[in-house]
CSV table of C-alpha atoms and ligand atoms in Angstrom, one decimal:
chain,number,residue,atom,x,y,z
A,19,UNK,CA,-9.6,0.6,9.1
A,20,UNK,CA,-6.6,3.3,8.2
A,21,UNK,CA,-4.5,2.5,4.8
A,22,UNK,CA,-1.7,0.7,5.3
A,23,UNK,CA,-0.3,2.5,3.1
A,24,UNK,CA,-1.0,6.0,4.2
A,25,UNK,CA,-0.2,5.2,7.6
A,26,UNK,CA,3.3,4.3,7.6
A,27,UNK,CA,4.2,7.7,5.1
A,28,UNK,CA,2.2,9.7,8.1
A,29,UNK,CA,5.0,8.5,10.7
A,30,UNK,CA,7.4,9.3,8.8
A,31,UNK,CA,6.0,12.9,8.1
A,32,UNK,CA,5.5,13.5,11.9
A,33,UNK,CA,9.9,13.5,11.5
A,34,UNK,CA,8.9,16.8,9.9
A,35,UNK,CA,8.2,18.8,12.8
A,36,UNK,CA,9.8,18.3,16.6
A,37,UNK,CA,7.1,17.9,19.1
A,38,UNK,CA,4.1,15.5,19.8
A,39,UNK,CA,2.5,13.8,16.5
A,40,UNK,CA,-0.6,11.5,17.3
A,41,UNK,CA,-2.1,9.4,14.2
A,42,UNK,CA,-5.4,7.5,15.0
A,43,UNK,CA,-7.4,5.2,13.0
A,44,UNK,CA,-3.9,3.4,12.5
A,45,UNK,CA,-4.3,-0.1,11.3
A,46,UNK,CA,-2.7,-3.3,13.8
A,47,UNK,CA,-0.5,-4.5,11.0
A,48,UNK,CA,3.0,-5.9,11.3
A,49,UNK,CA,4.6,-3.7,9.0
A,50,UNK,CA,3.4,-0.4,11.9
A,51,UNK,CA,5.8,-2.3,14.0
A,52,UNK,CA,8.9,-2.2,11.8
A,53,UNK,CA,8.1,1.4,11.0
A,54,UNK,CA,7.8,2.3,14.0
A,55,UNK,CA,11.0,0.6,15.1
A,56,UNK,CA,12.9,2.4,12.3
A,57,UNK,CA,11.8,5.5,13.5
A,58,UNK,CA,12.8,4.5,17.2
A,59,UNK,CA,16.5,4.2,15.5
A,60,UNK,CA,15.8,7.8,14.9
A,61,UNK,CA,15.4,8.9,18.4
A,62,UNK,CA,11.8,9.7,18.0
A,63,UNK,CA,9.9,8.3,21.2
A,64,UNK,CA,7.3,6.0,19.5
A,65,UNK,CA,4.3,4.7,21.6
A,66,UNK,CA,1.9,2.1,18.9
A,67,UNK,CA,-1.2,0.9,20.8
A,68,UNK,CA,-2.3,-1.9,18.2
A,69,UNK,CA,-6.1,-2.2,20.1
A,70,UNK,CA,-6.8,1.8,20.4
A,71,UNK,CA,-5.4,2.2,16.4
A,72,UNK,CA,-3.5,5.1,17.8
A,73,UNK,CA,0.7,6.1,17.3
A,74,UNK,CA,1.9,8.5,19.4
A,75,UNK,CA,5.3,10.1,18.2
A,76,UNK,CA,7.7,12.3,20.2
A,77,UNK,CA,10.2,13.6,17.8
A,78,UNK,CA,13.1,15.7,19.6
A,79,UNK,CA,14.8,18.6,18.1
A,80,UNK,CA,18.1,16.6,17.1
A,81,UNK,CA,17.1,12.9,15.4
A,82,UNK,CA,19.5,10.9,13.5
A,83,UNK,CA,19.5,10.2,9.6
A,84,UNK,CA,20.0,6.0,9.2
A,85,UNK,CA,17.5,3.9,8.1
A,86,UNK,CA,19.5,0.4,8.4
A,87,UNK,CA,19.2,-2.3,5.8
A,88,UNK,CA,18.1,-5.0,8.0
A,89,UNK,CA,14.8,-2.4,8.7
A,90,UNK,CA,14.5,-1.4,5.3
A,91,UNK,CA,14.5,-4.8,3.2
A,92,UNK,CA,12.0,-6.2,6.0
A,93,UNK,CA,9.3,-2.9,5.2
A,94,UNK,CA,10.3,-1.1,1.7
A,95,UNK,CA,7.7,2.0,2.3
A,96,UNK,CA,11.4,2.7,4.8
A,97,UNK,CA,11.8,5.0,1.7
A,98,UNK,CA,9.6,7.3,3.0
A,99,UNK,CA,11.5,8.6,5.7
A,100,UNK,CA,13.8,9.6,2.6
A,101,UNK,CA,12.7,13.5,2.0
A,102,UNK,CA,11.9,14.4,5.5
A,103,UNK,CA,14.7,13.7,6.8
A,104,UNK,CA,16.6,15.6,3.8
A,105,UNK,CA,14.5,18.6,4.6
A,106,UNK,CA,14.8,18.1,8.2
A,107,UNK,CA,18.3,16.9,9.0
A,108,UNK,CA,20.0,18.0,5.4
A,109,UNK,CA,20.8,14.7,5.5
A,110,UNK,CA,19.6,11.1,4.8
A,111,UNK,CA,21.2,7.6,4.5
A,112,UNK,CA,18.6,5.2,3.7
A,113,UNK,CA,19.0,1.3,2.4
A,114,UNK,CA,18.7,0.3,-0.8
A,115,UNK,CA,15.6,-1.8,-0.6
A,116,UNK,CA,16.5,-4.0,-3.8
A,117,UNK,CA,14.0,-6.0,-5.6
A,118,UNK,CA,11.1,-8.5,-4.3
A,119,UNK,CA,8.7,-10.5,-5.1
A,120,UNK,CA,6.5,-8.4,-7.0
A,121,UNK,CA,9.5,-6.4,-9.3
A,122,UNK,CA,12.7,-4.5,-9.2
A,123,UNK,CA,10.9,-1.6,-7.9
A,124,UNK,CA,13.9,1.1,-8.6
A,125,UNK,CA,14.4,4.6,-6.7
A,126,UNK,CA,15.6,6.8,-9.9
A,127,UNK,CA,12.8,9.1,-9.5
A,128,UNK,CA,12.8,9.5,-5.8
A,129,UNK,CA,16.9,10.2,-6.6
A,130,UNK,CA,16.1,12.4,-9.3
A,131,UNK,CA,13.1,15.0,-7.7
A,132,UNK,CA,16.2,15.3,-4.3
A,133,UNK,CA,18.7,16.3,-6.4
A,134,UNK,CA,16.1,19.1,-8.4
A,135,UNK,CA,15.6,20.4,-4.9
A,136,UNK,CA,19.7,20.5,-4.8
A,137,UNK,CA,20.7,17.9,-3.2
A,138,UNK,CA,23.5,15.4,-3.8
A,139,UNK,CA,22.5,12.3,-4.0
A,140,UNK,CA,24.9,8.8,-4.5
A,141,UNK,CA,24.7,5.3,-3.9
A,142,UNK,CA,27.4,4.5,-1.2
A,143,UNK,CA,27.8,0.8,0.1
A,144,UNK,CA,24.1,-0.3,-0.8
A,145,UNK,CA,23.1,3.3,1.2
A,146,UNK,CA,20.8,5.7,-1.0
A,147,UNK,CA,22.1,9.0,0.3
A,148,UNK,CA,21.2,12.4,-0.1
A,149,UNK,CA,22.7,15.2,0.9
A,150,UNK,CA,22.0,18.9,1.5
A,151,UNK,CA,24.0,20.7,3.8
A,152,UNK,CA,22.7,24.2,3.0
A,153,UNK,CA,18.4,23.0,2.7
A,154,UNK,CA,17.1,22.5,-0.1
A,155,UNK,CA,15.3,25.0,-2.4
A,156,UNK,CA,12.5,24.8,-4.6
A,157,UNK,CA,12.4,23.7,-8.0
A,158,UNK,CA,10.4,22.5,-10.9
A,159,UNK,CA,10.1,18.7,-11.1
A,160,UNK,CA,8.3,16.4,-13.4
A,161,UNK,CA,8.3,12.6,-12.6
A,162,UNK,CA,8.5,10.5,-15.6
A,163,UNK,CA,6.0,8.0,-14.1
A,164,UNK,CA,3.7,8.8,-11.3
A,165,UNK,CA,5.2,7.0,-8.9
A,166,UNK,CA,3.5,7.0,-5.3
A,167,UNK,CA,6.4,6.4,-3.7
A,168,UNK,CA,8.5,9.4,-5.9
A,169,UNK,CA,5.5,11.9,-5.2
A,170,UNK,CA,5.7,11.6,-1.7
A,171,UNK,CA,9.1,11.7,-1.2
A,172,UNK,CA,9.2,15.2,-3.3
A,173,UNK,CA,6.4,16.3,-1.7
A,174,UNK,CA,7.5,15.7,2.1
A,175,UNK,CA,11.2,16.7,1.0
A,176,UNK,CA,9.9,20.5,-0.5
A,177,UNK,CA,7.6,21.4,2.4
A,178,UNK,CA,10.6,22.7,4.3
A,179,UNK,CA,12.5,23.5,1.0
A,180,UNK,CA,13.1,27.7,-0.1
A,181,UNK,CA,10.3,29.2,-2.3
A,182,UNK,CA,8.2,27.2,-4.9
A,183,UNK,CA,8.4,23.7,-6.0
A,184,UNK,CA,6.1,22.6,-8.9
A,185,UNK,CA,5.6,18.8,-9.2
A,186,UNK,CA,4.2,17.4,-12.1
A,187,UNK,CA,2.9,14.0,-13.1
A,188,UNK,CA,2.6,13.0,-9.5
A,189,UNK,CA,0.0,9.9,-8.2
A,190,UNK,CA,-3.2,11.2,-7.6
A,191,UNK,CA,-4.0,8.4,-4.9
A,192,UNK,CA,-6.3,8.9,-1.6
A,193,UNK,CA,-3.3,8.3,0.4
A,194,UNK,CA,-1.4,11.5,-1.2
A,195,UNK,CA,-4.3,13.4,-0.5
A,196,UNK,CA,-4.0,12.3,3.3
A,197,UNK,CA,-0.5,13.1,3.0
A,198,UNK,CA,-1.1,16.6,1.9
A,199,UNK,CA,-3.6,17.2,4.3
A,200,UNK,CA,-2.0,16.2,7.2
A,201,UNK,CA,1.4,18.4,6.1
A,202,UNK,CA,-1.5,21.1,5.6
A,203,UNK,CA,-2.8,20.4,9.5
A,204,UNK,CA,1.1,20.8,10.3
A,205,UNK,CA,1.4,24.4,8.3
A,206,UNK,CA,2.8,23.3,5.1
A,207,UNK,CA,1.2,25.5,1.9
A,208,UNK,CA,0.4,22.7,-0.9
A,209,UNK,CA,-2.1,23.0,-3.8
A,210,UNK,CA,-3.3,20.7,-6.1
A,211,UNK,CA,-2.4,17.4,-4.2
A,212,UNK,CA,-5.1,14.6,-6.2
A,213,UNK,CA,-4.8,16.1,-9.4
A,214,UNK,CA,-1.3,15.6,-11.6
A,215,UNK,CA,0.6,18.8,-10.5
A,216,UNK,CA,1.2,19.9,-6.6
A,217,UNK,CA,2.3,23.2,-5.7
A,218,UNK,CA,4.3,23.6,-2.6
A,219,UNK,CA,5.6,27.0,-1.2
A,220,UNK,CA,7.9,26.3,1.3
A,221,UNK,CA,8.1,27.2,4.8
A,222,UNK,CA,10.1,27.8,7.5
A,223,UNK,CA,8.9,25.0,10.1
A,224,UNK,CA,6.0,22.4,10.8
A,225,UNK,CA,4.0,21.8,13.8
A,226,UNK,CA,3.0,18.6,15.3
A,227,UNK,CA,-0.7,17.3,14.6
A,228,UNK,CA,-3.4,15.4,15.2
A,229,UNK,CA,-4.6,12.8,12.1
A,230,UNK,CA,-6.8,10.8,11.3
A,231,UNK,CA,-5.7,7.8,8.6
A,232,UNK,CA,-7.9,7.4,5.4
A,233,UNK,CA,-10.2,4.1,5.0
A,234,UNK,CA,-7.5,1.5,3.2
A,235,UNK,CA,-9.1,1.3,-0.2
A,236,UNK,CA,-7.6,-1.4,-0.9
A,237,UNK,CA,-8.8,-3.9,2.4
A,238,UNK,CA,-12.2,-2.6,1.2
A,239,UNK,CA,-11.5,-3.7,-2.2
A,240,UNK,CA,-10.2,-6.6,-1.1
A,241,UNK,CA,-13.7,-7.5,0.8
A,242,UNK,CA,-15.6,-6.4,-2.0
A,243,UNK,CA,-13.5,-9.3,-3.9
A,244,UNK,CA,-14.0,-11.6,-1.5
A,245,UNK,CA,-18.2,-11.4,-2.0
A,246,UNK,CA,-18.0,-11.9,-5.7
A,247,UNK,CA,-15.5,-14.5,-5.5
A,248,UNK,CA,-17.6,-16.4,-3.1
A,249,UNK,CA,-20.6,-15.3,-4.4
A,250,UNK,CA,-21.4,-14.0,-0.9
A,251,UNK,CA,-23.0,-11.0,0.5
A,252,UNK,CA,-20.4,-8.4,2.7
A,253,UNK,CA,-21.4,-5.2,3.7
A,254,UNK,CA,-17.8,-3.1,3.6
A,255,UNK,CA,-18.7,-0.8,7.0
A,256,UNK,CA,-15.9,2.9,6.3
A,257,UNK,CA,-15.1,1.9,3.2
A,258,UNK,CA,-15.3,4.6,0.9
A,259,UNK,CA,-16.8,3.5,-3.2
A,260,UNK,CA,-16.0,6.8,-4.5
A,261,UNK,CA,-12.0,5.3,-3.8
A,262,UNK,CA,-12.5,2.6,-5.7
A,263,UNK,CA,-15.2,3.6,-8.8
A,264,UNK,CA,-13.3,1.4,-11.3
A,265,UNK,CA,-13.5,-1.9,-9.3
A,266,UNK,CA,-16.4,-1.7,-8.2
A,267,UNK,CA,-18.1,-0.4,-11.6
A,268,UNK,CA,-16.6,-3.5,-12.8
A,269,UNK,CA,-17.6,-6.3,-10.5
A,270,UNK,CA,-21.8,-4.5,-10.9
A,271,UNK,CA,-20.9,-4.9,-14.5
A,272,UNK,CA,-20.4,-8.2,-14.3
A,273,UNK,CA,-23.6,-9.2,-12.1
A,274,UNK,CA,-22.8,-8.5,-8.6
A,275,UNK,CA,-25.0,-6.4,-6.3
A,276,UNK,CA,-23.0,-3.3,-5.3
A,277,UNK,CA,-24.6,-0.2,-3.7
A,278,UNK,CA,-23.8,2.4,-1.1
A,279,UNK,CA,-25.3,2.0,2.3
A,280,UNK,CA,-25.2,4.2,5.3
A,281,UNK,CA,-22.0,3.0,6.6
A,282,UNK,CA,-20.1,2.4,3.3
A,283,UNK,CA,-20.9,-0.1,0.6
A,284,UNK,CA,-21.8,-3.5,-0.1
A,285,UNK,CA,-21.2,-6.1,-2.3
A,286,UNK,CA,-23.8,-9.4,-3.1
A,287,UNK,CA,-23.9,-12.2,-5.6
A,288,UNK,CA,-27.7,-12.2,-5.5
A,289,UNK,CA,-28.1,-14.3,-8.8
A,290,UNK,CA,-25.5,-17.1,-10.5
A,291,UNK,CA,-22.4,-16.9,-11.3
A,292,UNK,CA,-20.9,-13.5,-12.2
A,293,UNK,CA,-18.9,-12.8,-15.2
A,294,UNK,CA,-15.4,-12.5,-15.8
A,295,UNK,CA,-14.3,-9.3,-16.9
A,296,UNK,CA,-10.6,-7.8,-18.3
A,297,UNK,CA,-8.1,-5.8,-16.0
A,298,UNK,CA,-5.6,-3.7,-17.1
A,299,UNK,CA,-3.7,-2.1,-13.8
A,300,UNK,CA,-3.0,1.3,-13.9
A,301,UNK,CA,-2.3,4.5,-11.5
A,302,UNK,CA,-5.3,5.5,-9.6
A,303,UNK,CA,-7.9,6.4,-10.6
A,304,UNK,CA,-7.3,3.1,-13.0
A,305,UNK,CA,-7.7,-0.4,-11.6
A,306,UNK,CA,-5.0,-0.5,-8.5
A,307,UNK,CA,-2.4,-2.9,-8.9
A,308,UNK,CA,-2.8,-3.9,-4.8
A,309,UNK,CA,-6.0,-5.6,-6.4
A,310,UNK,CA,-4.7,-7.6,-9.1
A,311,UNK,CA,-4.6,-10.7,-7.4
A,312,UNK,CA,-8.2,-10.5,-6.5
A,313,UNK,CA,-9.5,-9.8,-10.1
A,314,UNK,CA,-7.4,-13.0,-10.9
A,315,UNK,CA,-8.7,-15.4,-8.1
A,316,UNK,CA,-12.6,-13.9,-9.3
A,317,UNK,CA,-11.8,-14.5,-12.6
A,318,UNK,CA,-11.1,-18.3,-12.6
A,319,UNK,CA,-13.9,-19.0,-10.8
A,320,UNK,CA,-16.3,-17.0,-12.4
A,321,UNK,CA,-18.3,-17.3,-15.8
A,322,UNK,CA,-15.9,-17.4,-18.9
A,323,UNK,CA,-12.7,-16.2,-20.3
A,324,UNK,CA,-10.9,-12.8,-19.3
A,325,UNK,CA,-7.4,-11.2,-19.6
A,326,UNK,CA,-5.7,-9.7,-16.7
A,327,UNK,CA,-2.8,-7.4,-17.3
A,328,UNK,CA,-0.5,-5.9,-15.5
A,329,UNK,CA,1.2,-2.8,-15.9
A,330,UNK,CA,2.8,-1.5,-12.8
A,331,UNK,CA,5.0,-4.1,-11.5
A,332,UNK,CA,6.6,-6.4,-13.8
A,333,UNK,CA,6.6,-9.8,-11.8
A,334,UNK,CA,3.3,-9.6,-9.9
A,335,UNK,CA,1.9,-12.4,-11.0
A,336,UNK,CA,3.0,-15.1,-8.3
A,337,UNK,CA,-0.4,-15.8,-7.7
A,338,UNK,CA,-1.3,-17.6,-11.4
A,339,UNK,CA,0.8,-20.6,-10.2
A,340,UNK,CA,-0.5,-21.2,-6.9
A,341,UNK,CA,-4.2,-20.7,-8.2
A,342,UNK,CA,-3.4,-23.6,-11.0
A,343,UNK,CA,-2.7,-25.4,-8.3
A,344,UNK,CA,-6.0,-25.1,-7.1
A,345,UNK,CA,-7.0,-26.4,-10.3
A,346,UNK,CA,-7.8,-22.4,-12.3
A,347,UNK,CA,-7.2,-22.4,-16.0
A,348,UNK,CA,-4.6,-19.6,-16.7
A,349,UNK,CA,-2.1,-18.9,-18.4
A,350,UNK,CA,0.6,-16.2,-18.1
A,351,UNK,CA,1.9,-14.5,-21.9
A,352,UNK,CA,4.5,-11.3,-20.6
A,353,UNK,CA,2.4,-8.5,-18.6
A,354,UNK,CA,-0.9,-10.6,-19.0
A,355,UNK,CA,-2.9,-13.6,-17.8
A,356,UNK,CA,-5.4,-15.5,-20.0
A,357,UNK,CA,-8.3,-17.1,-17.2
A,358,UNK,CA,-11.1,-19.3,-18.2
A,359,UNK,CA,-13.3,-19.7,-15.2
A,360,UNK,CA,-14.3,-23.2,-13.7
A,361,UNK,CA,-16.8,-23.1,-11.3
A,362,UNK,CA,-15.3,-24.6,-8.4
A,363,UNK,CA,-10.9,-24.9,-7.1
A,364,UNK,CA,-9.9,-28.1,-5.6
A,365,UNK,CA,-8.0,-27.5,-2.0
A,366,UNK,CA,-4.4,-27.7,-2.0
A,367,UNK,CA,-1.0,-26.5,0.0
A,368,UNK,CA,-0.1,-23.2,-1.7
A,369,UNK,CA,2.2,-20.9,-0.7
A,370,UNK,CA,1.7,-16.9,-0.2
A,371,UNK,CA,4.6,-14.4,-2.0
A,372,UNK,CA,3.4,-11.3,-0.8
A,373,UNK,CA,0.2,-9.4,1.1
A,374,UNK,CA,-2.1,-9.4,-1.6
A,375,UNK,CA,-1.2,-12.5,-3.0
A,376,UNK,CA,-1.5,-14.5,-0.1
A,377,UNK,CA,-5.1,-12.9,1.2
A,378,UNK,CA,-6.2,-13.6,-2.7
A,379,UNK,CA,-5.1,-17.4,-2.1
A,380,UNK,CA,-7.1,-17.3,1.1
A,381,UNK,CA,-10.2,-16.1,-0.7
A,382,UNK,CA,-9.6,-18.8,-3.4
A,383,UNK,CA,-9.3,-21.4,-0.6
A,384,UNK,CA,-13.0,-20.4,-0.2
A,385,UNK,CA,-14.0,-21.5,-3.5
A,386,UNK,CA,-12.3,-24.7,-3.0
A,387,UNK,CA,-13.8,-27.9,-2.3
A,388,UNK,CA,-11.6,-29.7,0.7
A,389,UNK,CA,-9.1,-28.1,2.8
A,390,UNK,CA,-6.5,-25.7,1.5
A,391,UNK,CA,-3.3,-24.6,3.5
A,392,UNK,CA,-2.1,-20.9,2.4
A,393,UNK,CA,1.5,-21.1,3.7
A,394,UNK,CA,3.5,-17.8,4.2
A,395,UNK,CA,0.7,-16.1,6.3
A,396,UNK,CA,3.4,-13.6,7.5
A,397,UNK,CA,2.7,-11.8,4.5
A,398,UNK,CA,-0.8,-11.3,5.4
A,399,UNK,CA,-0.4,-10.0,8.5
A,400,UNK,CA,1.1,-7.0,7.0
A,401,UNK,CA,-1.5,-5.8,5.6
A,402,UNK,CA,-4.7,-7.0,7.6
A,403,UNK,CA,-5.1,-7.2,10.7
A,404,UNK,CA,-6.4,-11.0,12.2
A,405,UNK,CA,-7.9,-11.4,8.6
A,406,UNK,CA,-9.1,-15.3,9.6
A,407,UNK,CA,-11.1,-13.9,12.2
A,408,UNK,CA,-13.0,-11.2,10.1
A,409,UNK,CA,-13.2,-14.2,7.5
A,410,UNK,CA,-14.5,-16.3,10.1
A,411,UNK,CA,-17.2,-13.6,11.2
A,412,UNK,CA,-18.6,-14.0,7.6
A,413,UNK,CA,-19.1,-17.4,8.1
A,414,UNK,CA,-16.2,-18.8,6.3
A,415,UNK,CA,-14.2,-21.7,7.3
A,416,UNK,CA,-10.9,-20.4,8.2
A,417,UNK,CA,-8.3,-21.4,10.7
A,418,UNK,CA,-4.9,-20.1,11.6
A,419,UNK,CA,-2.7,-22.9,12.3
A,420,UNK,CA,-1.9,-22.5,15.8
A,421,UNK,CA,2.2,-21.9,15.7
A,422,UNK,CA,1.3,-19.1,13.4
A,423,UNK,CA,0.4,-16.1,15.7
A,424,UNK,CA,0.6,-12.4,14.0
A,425,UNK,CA,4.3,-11.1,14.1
A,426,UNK,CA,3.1,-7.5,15.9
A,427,UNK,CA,1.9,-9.4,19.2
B,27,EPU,N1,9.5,2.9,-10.1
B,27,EPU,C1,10.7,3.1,-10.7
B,27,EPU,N2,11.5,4.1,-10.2
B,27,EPU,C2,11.1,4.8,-9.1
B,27,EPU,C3,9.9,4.6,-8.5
B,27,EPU,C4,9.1,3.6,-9.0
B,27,EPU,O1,11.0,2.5,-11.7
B,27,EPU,O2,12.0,5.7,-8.7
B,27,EPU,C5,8.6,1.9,-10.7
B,27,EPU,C6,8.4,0.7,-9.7
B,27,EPU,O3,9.5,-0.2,-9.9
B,27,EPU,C7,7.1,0.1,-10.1
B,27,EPU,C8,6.3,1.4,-10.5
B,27,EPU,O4,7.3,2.4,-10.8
B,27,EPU,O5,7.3,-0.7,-11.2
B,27,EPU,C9,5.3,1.8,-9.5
B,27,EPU,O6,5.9,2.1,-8.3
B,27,EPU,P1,5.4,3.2,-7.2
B,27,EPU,O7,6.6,4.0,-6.8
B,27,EPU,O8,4.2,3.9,-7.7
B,27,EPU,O9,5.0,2.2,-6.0
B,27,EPU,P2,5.5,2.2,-4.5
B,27,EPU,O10,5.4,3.6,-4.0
B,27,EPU,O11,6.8,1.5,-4.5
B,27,EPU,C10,3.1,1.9,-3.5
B,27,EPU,C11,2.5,0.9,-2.6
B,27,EPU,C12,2.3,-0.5,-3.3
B,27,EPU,C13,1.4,-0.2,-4.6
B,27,EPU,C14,2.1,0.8,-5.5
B,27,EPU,C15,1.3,1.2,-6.7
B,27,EPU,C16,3.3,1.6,-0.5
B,27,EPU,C17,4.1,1.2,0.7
B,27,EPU,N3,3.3,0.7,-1.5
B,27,EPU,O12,4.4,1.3,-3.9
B,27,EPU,O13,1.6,-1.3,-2.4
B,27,EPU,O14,1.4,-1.5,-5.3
B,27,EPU,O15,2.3,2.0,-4.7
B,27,EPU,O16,0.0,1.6,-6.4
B,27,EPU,O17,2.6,2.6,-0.5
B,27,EPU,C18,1.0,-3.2,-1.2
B,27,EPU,O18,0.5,-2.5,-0.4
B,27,EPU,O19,0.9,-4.5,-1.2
B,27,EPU,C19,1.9,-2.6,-2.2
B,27,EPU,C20,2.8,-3.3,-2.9
């Protein structure tokens, strides 16, 4: 399936050019519906077929520049609409997302990479806006953290911008790479996107496209996960290793069968218990941060003591106390988590903060003995789509209680 988290930046890209924009390969996940309701707001004609993958969008010449709280809080990647409309309209008045469950999550360097490309940009009645009346031109701009959200933002904002903008320290992830090359498909000139510094020369206009989403790295990393945890045996069909060398390096370190196959990877506990090993979250190409739930619902069932930390976001780490309550040994101490693995949870009601949270507590579940209820399944939904069923297709004994239907249908 397409990355959840490439998909919803391409929609917002299509607001770069006027025209017809179709994105396949687009995952059926809640959060495609609140996107593409925000973008609705903006005039653009938005047609989401959830079965076919596919987004069709019709962005007219004129489109507005509001993203509204009430859109914004329910889907934060609403910040990405941010710099194309600043390059598109001159202006953009987007909620302040605030905090959430995983940290405070600010929008200082998304701020300060607008204003380098000249635009003003204030805080107005919980409204980020940006303003540029006269375009924006380019400009040199180093990010003091390589924030995904920051580098696509100055990216998509300096497409349109005049002359040369240089971005350095930006995220190197597959999804900025998609990014890049569907602004590329559209006739933006951009060098450099996967390594730290992008070059963009700016041009006059964009033309719609035709794209294809990336594999979601981290659904695939999520299944490969899921097989140690359980000490199972799942073959990850389009999922791509080379996205995810550090995981998976680290799950065949500690025992587990992983090897490429013809249609993507696969992971096996062929042997035993695997091993628990240390995680340190870091930009990509380090251990993703989307995954540190997993390594942590692995860890306390598998063979000995490890230390998770976490250096991205500073509150993700809901999931310790719903996994002691499923009877894990760990222990939280600031930005890390001290595990000692028992072989097997007990089943109990636990409740779900986020998307990776609440599919890691699933997993657990697994590795339970009795019946555990995940609450909060919401969550879930954003990110995968009808994930009980492609549990249940591995053989695992998963239910969706039945007032609990998937908010996109
Ligand atoms: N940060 C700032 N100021 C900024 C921007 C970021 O302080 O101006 C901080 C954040 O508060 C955070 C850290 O920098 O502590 C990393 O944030 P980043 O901007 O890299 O993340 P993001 O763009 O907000 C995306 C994904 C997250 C993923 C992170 C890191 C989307 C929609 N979200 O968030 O995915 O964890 O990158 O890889 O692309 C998820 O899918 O469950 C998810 C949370």
């Amino acid at each position: 399936m397409g990355a959840k988290n490439s998909a919803l930046k391409l929609m917002a890209v299509a607001l770069l050019a006027e025209g017809r924009t179709t994105l396949t390969n687009v995952p059926a996940i809640a959060d495609v519906t609140i996107m593409a309701e925000l973008l609705r707001r903006l005039g653009v004609g938005v047609d989401y077929v959830p079965e076919e993958n596919r987004v069709v969008l019709d962005v007219p010449a004129t489109i507005g520049h509001r993203a509204d709280y009430e859109l914004v809080r329910a889907l934060r990647a609403s910040i990405s609409v941010l710099g194309p409309l600043v390059a598109r309209t001159g202006q953009a008045d987007v909620a302040v997302p605030g905090g959430d469950a995983i940290g405070s999550r600010g929008l200082d360097l998304h701020a300060a990479a607008l204003e380098s490309l000249g635009a003003r940009v204030h805080v107005t009645h919980g409204y980020l806006v940006a303003e540029a009346p006269d375009g924006l031109r380019g400009a040199g701009i180093r990010l003091d953290f390589p924030s995904v959200g920051a580098t696509e933002n100055a990216l998509t904002a300096s497409v349109l911008a005049r002359g040369t903008t240089t971005i350095d320290n930006v995220a190197k992830e597959p999804e900025i790479i998609d990014i890049a090359t569907m602004l590329t498909s559209m006739g933006a000139r951009i060098e450099g996107a996967g390594t730290s510094r992008i070059v963009v020369h700016g041009v006059e206009s964009l033309s719609p496209t035709e794209h294809a989403v990336v594999p979601d790295r981290i659904a695939a990393g999520t299944w490969a996960f899921a097989a140690a945890t359980t000490r199972g045996d799942v073959e990850v069909v389009g999922g791509v290793a080379d996205h995810l060398r550090v995981p998976l390096g680290m799950l065949a370190d500690a025992g587990c069968t992983v090897e490429s196959t013809d249609r993507g990877f696969r992971v096996a506990v062929r042997d035993g218990r695997p091993r628990s090993f240390d995680v340190a979250t870091l930009p990509y190409p380090g251990f993703p941060t989307d995954l540190q739930p997993f390594a942590l619902a692995y860890n306390v069932v598998a063979d000995g003591s490890a230390m998770v930390t976490e250096n991205l976001f500073e509150a993700r780490f809901r999931t310790v106390q719903e996994l002691a309550r499923l009877g894990a040994e760990a222990q939280i101490d600031g930005h890390h988590v001290m595990t000692h693995g028992v072989p097997l949870l007990s089943g109990a009601p636990v409740e779900s903060s986020d998307i990776r949270s609440g599919a890691a507590l699933v997993i657990a579940g697994l590795v339970a003995e009795g019946d555990t209820l995940v609450s909060g399944v919401h969550h879930i939904d954003r990110g995968y789509p009808r994930f009980e069923v492609a549990l249940r297709a591995l053989g695992a004994d998963v239910t969706r209680e039945p007032d609990d239907a998937p908010d996109f249908e």
